[in-house]
PDB file of C-alpha atoms in Angstrom:
ATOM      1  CA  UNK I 245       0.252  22.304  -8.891  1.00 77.00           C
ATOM      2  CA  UNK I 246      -1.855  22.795 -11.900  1.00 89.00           C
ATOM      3  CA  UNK I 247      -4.871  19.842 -11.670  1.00 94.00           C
ATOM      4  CA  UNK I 248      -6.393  18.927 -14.833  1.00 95.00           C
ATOM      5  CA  UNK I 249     -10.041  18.730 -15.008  1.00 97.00           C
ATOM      6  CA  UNK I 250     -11.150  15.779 -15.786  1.00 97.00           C
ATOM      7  CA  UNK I 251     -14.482  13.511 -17.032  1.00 97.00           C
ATOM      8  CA  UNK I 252     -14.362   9.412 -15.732  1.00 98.00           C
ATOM      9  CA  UNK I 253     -16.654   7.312 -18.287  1.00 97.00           C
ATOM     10  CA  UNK I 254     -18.287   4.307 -16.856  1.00 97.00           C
ATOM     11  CA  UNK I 255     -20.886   1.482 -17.294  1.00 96.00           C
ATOM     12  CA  UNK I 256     -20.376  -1.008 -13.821  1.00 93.00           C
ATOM     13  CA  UNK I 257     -19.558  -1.111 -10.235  1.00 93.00           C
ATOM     14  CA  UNK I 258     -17.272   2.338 -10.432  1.00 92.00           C
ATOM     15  CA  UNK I 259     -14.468   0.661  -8.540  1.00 94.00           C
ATOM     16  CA  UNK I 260     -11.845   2.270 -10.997  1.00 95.00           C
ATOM     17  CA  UNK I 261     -13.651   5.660 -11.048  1.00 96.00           C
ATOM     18  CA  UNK I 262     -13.929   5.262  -6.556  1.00 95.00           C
ATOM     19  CA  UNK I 263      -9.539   5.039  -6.738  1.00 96.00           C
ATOM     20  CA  UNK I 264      -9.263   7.799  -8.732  1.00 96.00           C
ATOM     21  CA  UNK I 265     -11.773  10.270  -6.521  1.00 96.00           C
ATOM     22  CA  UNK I 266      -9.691   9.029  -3.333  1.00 95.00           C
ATOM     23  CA  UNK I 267      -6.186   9.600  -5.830  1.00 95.00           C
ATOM     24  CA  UNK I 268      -7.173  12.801  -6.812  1.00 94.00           C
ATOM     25  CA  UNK I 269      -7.534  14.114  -2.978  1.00 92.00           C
ATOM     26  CA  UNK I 270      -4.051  14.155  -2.760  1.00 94.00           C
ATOM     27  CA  UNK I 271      -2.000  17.226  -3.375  1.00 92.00           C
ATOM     28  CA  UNK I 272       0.257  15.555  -5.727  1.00 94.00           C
ATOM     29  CA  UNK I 273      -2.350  13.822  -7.507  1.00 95.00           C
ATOM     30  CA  UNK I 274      -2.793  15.855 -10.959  1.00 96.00           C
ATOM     31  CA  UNK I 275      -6.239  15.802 -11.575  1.00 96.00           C
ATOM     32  CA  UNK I 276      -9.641  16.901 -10.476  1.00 96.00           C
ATOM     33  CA  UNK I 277     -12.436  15.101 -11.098  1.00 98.00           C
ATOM     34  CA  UNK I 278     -15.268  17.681 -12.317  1.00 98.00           C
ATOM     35  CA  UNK I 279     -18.095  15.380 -14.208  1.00 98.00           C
ATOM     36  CA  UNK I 280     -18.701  11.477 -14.821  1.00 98.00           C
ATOM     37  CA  UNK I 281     -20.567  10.067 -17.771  1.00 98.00           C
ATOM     38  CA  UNK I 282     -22.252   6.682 -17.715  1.00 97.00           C
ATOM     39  CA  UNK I 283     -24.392   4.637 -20.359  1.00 96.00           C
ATOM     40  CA  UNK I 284     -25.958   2.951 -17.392  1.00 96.00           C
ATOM     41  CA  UNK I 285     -28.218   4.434 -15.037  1.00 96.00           C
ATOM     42  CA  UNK I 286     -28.028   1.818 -12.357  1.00 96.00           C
ATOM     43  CA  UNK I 287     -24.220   2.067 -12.387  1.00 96.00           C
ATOM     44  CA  UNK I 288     -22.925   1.650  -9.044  1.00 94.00           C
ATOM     45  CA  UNK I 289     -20.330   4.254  -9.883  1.00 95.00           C
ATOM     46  CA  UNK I 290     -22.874   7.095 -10.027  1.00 96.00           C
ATOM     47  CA  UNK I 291     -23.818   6.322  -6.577  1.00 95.00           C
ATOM     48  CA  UNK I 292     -20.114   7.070  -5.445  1.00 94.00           C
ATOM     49  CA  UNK I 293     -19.744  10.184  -7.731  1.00 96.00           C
ATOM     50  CA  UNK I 294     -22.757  11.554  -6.362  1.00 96.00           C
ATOM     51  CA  UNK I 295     -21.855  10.774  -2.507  1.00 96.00           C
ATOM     52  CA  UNK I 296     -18.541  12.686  -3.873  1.00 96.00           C
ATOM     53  CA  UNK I 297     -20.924  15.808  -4.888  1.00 97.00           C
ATOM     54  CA  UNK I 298     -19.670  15.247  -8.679  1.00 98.00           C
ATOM     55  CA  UNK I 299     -22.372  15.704 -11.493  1.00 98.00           C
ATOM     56  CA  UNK I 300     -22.967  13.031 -13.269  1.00 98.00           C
ATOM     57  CA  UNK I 301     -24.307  12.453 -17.054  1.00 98.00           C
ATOM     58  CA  UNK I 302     -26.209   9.293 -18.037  1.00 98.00           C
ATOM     59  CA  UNK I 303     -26.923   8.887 -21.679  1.00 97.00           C
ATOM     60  CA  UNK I 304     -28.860   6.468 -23.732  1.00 95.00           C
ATOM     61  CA  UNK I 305     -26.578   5.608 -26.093  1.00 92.00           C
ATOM     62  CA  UNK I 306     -29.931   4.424 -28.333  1.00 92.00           C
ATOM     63  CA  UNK I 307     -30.367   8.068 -28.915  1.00 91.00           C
ATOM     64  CA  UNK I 308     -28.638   9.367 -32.088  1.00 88.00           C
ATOM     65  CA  UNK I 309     -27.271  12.518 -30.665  1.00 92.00           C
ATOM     66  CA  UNK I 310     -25.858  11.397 -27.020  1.00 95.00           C
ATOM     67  CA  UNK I 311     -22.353  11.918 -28.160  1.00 94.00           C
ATOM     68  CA  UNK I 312     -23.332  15.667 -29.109  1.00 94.00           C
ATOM     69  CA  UNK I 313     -24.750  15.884 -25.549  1.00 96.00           C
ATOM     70  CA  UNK I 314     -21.995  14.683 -24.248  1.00 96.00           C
ATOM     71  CA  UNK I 315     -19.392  17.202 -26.421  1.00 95.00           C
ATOM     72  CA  UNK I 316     -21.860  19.908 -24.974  1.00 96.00           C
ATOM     73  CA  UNK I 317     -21.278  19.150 -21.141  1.00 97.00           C
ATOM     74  CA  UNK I 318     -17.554  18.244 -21.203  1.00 96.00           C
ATOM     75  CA  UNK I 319     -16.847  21.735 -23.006  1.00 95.00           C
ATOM     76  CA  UNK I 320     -19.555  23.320 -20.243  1.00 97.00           C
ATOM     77  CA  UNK I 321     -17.173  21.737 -17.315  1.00 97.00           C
ATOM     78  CA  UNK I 322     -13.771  22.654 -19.040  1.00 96.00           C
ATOM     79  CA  UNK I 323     -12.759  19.215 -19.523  1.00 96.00           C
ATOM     80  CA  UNK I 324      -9.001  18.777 -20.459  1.00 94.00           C
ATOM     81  CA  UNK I 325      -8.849  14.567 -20.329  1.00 94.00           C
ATOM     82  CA  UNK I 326     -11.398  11.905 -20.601  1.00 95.00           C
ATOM     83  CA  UNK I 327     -10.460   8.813 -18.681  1.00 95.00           C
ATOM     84  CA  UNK I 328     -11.783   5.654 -19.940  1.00 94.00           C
ATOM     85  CA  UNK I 329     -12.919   3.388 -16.362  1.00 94.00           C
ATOM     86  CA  UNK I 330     -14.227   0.689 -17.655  1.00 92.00           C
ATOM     87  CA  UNK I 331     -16.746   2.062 -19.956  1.00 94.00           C
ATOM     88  CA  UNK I 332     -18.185  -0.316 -22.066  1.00 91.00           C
ATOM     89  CA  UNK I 333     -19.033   1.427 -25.443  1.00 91.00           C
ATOM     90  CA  UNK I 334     -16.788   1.899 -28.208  1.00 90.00           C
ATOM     91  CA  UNK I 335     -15.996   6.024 -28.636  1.00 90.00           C
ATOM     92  CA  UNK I 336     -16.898   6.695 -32.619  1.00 91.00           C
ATOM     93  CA  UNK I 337     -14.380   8.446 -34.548  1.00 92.00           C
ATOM     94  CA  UNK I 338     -16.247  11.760 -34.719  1.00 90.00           C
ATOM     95  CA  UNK I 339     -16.527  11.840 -30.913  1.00 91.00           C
ATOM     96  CA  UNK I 340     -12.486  11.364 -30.843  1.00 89.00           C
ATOM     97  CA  UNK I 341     -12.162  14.420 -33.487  1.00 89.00           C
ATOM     98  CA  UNK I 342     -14.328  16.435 -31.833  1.00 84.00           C
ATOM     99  CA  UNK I 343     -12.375  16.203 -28.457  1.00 81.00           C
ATOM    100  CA  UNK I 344      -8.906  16.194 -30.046  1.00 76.00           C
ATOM    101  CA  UNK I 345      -5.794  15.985 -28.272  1.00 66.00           C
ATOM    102  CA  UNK I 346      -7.894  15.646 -24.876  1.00 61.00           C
TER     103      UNK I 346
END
């Protein structure tokens, strides 16, 4: 099986983003998880990425160009999918067209 690479956004605890890293050990399971990105640097998600050896982006969504930074990692890990784990921001319109059909 084909896994898609994926990016897991977050903000809180990372209790969505901890199922899916113990989902996507299984064979069956089609993705792999290859970079998370969190608005929150004390996140208790990033903790469990990191214990899970995935990178991890936090951006400060203050800063004009952190969805550019963002574009420019998720092409530099070959993202196909962005899942959406209880991140707490609302993804602009350009970010969506410049990550279509992802």
């Amino acid at each position: 099986m084909v896994k898609k690479n994926i990016c897991v956004f977050i903000s809180g605890k990372g209790s969505n983003l901890k199922n899916l890293i113990l989902k996507s050990r299984e064979y069956s399971f089609p993705i792999n998880i290859k970079l998370v990105v969190s608005n929150n640097k004390k996140a208790g998600g990033i903790i469990f990425a990191k214990k899970n050896s995935i990178p991890v982006l936090i951006v400060n969504t203050d800063n004009r160009s952190y969805e550019n930074k963002i574009i420019q990692t998720l092409k530099k890990y070959k993202i196909n999918l962005i899942c959406l784990a209880g991140y707490m921001r609302i993804i602009s319109k350009s970010f969506l067209q410049k990550f279509r059909k992802k």
